[in-house]
Coordinates of C-alpha atoms in Angstrom, one line a residue:
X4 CA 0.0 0.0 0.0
X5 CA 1.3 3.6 -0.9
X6 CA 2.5 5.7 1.7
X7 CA 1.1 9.2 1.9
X8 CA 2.7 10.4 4.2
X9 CA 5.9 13.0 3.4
X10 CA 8.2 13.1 6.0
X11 CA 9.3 15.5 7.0
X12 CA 6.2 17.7 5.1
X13 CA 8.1 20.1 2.7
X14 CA 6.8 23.3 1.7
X15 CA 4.2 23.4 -1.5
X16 CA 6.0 25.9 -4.7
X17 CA 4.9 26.9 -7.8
X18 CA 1.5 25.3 -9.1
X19 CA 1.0 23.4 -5.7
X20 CA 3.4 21.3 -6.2
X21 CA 5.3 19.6 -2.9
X22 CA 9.2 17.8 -3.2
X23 CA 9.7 14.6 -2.4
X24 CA 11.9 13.7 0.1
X25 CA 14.2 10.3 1.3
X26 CA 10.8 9.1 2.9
X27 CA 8.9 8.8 -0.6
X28 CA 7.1 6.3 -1.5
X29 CA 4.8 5.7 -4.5
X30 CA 1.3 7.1 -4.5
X31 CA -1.7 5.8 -5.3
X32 CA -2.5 8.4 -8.1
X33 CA 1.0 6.9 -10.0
X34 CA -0.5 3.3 -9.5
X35 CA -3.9 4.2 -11.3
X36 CA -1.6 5.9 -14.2
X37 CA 0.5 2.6 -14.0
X38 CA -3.1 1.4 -15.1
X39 CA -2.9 2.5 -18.5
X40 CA -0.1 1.1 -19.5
X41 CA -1.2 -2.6 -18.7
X42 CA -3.4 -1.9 -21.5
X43 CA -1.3 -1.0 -23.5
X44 CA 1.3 -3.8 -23.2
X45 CA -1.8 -6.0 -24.0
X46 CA -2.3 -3.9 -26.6
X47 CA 1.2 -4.5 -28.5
X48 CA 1.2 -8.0 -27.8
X49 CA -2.1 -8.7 -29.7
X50 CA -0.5 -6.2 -32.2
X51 CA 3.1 -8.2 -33.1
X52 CA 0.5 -11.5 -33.0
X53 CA -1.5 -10.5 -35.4
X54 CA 1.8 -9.1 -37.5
X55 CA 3.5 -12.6 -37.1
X56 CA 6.4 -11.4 -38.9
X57 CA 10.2 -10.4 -37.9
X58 CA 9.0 -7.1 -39.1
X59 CA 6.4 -6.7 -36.9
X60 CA 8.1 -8.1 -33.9
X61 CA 10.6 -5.2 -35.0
X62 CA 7.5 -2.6 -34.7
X63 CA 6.2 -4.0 -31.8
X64 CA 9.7 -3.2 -29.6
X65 CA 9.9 0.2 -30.8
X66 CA 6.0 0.4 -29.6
X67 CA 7.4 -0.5 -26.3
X68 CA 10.0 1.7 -26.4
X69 CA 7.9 4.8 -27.0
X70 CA 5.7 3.6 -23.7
X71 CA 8.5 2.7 -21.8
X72 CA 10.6 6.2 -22.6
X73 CA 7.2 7.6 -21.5
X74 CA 6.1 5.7 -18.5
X75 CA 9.9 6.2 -17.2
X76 CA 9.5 9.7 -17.7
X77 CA 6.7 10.3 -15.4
X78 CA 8.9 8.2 -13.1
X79 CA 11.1 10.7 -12.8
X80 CA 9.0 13.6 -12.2
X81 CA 7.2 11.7 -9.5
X82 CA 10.5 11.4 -7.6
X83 CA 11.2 14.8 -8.0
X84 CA 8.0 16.2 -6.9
X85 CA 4.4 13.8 -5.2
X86 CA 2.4 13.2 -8.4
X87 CA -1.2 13.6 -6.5
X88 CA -0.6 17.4 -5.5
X89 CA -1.3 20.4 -7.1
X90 CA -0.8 21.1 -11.0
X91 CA 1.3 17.3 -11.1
X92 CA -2.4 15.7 -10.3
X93 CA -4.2 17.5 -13.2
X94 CA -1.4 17.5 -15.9
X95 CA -0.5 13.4 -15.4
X96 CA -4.5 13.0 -15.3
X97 CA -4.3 14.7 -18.8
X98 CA -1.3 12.7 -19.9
X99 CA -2.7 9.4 -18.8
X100 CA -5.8 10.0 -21.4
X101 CA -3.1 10.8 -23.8
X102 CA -1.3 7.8 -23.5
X103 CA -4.8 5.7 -23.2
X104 CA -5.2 6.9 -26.7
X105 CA -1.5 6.0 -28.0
X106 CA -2.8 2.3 -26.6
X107 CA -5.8 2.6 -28.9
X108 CA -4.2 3.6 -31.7
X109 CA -1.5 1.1 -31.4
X110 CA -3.6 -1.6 -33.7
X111 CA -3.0 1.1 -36.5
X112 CA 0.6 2.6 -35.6
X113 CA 1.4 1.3 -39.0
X114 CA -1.4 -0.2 -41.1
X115 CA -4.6 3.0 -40.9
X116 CA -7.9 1.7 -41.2
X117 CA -9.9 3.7 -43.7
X118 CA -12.3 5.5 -42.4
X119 CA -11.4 7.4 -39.6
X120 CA -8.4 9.7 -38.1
X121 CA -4.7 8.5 -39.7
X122 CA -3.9 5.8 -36.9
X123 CA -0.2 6.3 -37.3
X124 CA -0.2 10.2 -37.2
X125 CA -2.8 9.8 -34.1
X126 CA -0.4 7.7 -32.2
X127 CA 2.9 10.5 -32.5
X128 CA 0.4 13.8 -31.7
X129 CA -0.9 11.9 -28.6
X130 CA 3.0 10.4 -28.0
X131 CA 4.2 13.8 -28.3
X132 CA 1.4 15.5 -26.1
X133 CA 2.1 13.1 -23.2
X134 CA 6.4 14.1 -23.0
X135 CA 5.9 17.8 -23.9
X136 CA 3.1 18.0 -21.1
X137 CA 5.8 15.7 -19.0
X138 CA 8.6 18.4 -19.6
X139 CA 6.5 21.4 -18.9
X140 CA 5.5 20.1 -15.3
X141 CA 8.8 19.2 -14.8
X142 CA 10.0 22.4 -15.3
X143 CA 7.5 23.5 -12.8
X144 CA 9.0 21.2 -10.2
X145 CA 12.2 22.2 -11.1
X146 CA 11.9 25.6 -10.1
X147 CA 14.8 26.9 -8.1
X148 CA 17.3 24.3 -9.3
X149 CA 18.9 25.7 -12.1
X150 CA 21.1 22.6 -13.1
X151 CA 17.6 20.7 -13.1
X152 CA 16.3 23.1 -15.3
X153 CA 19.7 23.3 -17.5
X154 CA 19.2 19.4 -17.7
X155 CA 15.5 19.9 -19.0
X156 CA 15.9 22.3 -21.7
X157 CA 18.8 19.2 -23.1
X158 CA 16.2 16.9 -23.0
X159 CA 13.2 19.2 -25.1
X160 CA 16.6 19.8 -27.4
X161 CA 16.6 15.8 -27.5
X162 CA 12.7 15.8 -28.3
X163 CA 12.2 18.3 -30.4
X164 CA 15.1 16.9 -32.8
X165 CA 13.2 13.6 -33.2
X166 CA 9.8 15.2 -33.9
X167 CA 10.4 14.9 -37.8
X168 CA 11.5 11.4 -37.9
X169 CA 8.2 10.5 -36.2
X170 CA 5.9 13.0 -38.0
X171 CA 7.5 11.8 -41.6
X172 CA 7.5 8.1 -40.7
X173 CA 3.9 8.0 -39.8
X174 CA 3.2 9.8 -43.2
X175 CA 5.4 7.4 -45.1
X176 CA 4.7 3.9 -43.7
X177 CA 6.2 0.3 -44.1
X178 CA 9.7 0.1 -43.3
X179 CA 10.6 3.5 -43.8
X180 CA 8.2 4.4 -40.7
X181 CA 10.3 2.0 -39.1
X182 CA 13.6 3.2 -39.4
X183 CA 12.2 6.5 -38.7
X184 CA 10.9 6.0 -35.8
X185 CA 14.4 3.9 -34.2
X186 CA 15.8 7.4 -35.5
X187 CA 14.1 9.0 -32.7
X188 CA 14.5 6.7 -30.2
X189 CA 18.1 7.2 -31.1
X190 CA 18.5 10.7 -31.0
X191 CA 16.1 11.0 -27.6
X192 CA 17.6 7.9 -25.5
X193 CA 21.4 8.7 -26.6
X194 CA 21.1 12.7 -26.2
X195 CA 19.6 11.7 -22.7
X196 CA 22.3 9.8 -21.8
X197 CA 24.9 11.2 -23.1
X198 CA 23.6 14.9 -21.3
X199 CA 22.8 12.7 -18.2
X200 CA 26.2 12.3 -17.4
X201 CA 26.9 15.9 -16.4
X202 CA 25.0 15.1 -13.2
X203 CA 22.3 17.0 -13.1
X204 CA 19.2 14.7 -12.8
X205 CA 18.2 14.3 -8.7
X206 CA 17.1 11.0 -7.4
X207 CA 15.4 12.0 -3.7
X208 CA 13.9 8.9 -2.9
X209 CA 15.6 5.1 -3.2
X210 CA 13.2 3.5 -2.2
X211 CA 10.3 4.8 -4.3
X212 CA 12.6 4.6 -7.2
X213 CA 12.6 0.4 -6.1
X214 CA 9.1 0.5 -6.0
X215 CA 8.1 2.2 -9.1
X216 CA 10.0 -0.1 -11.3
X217 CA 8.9 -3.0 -9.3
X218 CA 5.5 -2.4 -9.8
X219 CA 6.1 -2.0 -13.2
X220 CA 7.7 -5.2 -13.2
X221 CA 5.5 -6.9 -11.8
X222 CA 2.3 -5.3 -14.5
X223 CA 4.3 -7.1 -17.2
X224 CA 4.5 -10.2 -15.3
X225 CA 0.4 -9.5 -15.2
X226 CA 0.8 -9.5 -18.8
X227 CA 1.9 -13.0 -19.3
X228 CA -0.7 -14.3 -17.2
X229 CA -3.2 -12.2 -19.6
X230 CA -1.4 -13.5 -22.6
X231 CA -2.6 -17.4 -20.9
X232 CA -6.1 -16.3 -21.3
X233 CA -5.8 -14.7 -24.8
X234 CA -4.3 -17.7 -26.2
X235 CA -6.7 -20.0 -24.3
X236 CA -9.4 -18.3 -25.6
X237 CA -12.3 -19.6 -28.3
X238 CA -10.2 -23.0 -27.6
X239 CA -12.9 -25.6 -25.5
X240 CA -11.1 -27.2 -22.2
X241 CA -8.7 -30.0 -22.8
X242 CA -5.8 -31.7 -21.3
X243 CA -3.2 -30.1 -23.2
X244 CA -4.9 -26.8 -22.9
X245 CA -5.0 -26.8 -19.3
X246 CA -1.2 -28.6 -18.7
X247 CA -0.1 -25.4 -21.1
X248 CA -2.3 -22.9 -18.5
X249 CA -0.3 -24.3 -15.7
X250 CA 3.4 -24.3 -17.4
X251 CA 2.4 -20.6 -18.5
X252 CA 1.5 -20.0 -14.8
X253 CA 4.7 -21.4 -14.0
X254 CA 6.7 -19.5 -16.4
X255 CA 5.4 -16.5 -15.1
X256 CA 6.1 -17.5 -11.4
X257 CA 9.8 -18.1 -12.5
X258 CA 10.0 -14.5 -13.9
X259 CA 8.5 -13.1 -10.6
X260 CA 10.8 -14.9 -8.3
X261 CA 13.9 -14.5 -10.1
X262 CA 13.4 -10.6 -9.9
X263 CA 11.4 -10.3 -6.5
X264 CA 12.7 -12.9 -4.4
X265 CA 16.4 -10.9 -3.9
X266 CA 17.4 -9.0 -7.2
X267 CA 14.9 -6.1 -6.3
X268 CA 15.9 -6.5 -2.3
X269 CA 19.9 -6.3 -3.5
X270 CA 19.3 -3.2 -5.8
X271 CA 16.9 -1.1 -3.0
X272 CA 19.3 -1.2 -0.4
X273 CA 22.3 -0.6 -3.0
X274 CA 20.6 2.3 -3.9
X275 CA 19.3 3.7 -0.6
X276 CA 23.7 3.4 0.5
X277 CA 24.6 5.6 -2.2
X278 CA 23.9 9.3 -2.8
X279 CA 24.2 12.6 -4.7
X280 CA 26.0 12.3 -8.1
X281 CA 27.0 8.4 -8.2
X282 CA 23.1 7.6 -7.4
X283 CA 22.3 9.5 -10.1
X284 CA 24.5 7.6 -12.3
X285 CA 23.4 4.3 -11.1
X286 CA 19.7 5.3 -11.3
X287 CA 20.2 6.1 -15.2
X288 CA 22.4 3.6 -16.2
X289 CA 20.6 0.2 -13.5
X290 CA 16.8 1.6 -14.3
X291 CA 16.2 4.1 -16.8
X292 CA 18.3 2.4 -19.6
X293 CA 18.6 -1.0 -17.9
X294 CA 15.7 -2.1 -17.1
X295 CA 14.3 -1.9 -20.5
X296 CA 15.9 -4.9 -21.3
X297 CA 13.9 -6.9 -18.4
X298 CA 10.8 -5.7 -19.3
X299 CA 10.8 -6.4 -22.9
X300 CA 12.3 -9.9 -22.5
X301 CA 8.7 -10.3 -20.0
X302 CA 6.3 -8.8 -22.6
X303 CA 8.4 -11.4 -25.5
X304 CA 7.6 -13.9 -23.8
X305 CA 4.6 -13.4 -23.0
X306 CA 3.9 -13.5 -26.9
X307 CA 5.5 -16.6 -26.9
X308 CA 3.5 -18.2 -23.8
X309 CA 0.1 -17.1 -26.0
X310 CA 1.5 -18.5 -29.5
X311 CA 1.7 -21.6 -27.1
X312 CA -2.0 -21.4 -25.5
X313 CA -3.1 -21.1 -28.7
X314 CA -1.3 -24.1 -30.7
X315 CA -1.4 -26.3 -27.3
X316 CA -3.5 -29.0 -28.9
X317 CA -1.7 -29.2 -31.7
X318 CA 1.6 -31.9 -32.8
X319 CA 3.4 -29.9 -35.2
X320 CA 6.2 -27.6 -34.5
X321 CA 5.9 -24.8 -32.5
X322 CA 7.4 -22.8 -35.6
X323 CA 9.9 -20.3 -36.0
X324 CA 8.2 -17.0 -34.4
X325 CA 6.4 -17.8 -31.1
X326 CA 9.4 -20.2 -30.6
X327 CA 12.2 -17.1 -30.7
X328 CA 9.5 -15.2 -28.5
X329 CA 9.5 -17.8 -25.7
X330 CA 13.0 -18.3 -25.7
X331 CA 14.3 -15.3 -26.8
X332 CA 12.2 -12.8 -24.6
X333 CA 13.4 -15.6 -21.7
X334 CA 17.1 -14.8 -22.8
X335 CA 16.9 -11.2 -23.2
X336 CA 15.1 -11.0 -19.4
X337 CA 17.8 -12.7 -18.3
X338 CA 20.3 -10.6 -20.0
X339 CA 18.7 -7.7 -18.8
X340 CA 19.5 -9.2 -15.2
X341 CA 22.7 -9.1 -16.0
X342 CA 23.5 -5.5 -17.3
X343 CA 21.1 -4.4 -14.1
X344 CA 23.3 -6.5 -11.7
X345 CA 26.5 -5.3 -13.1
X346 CA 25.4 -1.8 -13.1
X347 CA 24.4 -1.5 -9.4
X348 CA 27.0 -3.9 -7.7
X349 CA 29.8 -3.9 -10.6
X350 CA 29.8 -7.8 -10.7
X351 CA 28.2 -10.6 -13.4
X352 CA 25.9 -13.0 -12.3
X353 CA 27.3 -16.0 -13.7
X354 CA 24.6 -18.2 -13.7
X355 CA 22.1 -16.3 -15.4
X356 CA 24.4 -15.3 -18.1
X357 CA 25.1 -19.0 -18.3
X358 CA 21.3 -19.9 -18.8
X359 CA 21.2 -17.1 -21.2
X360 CA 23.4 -19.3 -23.2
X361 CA 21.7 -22.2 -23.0
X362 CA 18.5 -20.9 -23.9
X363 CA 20.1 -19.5 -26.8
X364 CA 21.7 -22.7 -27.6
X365 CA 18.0 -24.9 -27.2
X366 CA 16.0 -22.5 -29.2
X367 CA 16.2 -24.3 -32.4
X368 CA 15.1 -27.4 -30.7
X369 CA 12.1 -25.1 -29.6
X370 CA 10.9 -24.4 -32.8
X371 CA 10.6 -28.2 -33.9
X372 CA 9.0 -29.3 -30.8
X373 CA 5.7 -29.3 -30.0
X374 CA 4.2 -26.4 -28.3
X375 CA 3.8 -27.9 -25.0
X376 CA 7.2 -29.5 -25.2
X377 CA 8.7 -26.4 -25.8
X378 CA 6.9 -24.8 -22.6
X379 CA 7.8 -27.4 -20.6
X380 CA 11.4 -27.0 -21.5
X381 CA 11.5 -23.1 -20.6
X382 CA 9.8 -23.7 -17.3
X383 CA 12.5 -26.3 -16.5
X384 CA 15.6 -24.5 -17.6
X385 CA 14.3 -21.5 -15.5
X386 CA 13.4 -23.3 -12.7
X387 CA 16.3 -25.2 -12.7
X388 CA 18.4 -21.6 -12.4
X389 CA 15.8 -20.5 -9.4
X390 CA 16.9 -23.9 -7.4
X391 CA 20.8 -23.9 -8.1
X392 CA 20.7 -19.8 -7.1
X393 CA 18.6 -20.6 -3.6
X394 CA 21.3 -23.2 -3.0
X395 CA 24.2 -21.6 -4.1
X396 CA 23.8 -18.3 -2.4
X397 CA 21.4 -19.2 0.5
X398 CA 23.2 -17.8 3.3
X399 CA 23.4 -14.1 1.5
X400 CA 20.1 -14.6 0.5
X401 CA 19.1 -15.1 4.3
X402 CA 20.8 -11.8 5.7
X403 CA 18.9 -10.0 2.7
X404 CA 15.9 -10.8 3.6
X405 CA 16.4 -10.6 7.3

């Protein structure tokens, strides 16, 4: 449950807005915005289904990456200032309808439906509505800090510069939209980064940080579990169907517990020991960039868990696109893991980055199995990891929890 209280209270400034302090935690406002963006992971999943394609798997991450840069945005500002107070409640109220309506025109990011409104050019105008409103309230909760503010105008610099590349690619389509759109991604996630490192970003609370991208993690576990039922669904009650239910249950299980049960616990107190410039650094490197990563290898394979729901019946080969998505997005969670570990405690988990491997190594086994085979494999490999981690490190993992 949210804590909200602010201790000690700090003073309200411009627009009614209040600072956060070490005390922070996330508030239930943020949690109902978090809302938004379950739907629209749903939303691209159905969306690189119904593609089927390399290329639309291809459109489907840069979908994610426009609602990740976004939700990680408002992530930010929350730390910096309480997101239910003052003129923060009423502009992330109008920026959570924005990004409602990027989620509903995600089915026509690149193909429009005649008809209606230009799906694609709908999607950038309501993208670009939701950051500029972002940056503006920022600004407001900035005040007084001029290196925050000096930070702020680098990132409208950032953008502004990829407003063409998105405007043009939704006028031109196919893969020229495409490339268009990575463009901006480029130019806004590297001129971020690359600005970030002059240090003038503040992280004022540890421990909402944790929880914020927790919570987030743990919506995109939800997603998997969704995916069950979407794949399950029009299919009558079987055997098969239901032993593929429970191995997706199980899959998702494995994803929660290999984040939750200490990786999350390590990285909060981590975080909550280090301060001023070097948290910053961690913050951008562990969370903004990496855990991107984590949370597209759980919403990859969750595509993969529906392909299987949906094929469970069936003998033939799980085939060469939901098998990459359920052991791909597997590997690339993982590897995420790794990059997040390395960047808050500067060491390699060695086990995960050796299951990475072998997932990599038994996914063209996966796509000649059956579906259910290749389920079953996945849940074993990972639970298999989970198992030789609680034995091999159970005495740290005991003073952690403690």
């Amino acid at each position: 449950m949210a804590d909200q209280r602010e201790l000690p209270r700090r003073p309200r400034l411009l627009g009614g807005t209040r600072p956060t302090g070490e005390q922070h935690k996330a508030t239930t406002f943020e949690l109902f915005f978090d809302l938004v963006f379950v739907f629209a992971a749903t939303r691209v999943t159905g969306f690189m289904a119904h593609e089927h394609s390399a290329h639309g798997l291809l459109q489907g991450l840069l979908l994610l990456a426009l609602l990740w840069w976004t939700w990680e945005a408002y992530t930010w500002l929350g730390n910096q200032a309480r997101a239910d107070e003052g003129v923060l409640r009423w502009g992330t109220a109008v920026a959570t309808a924005a990004v409602f309506v990027v989620a509903l025109a995600i089915p026509e990011s690149w193909h429009d439906v005649p008809g209606g409104l230009f799906g694609p050019l709908v999607l950038v105008c309501a993208y670009l509505l939701v950051r500029v409103v972002h940056l503006t309230l920022y600004g407001i909760a900035a005040a007084g800090d001029t290196g925050l503010r000096r930070q702020l105008l680098l990132s409208w610099a950032s953008l502004l510069a990829g407003v063409p590349f998105l405007v043009v690619g939704a006028l031109l389509g196919g893969w020229a939209q495409t490339a268009l759109f990575a463009g901006a991604l480029l130019v806004d996630w590297a001129g971020t980064f690359v600005t970030s490192r002059r240090g003038n970003w503040r992280v004022h609370s540890a421990a909402h940080w944790s929880e914020r991208h927790g919570l987030f993690v743990l919506l995109a576990i939800g997603e998997s579990i969704a995916a069950i039922g979407v794949g399950a669904g029009g299919h009558a009650l079987s055997v098969p169907l239901l032993a593929a239910a429970v191995l997706g249950i199980g899959v998702a299980v494995c994803l929660w517990w290999l984040y939750f049960d200490t990786v999350a616990l390590a990285a909060e107190h981590r975080l909550v020991r280090t301060t001023g410039a070097d948290r910053v650094k961690m913050v951008v490197e562990a969370y903004t960039y990496g855990h991107f990563p984590i949370v597209v290898g759980i919403i990859v394979t969750a595509l993969g868990v529906e392909g299987v729901l949906a094929h469970a019946d069936e003998s033939t080969p799980l085939g060469g696109f939901y098998a990459p998505a359920l052991f791909g997005g597997a590997a690339l969670y993982l590897g995420g893991h790794v990059l997040f570990g390395n960047r808050m405690h500067a060491t390699v988990k060695v086990p995960r980055l050796v299951t990475v491997a072998v997932l990599l190594v038994a996914l063209p086994g996966a796509i000649v199995v059956p579906p259910l085979a290749a389920l079953a494999g996945l849940v074993l490999v990972l639970g298999a990891l989970i198992v030789f981690e609680t034995r091999q490190y159970a005495q740290q993992r005991q003073e952690l929890r403690q």
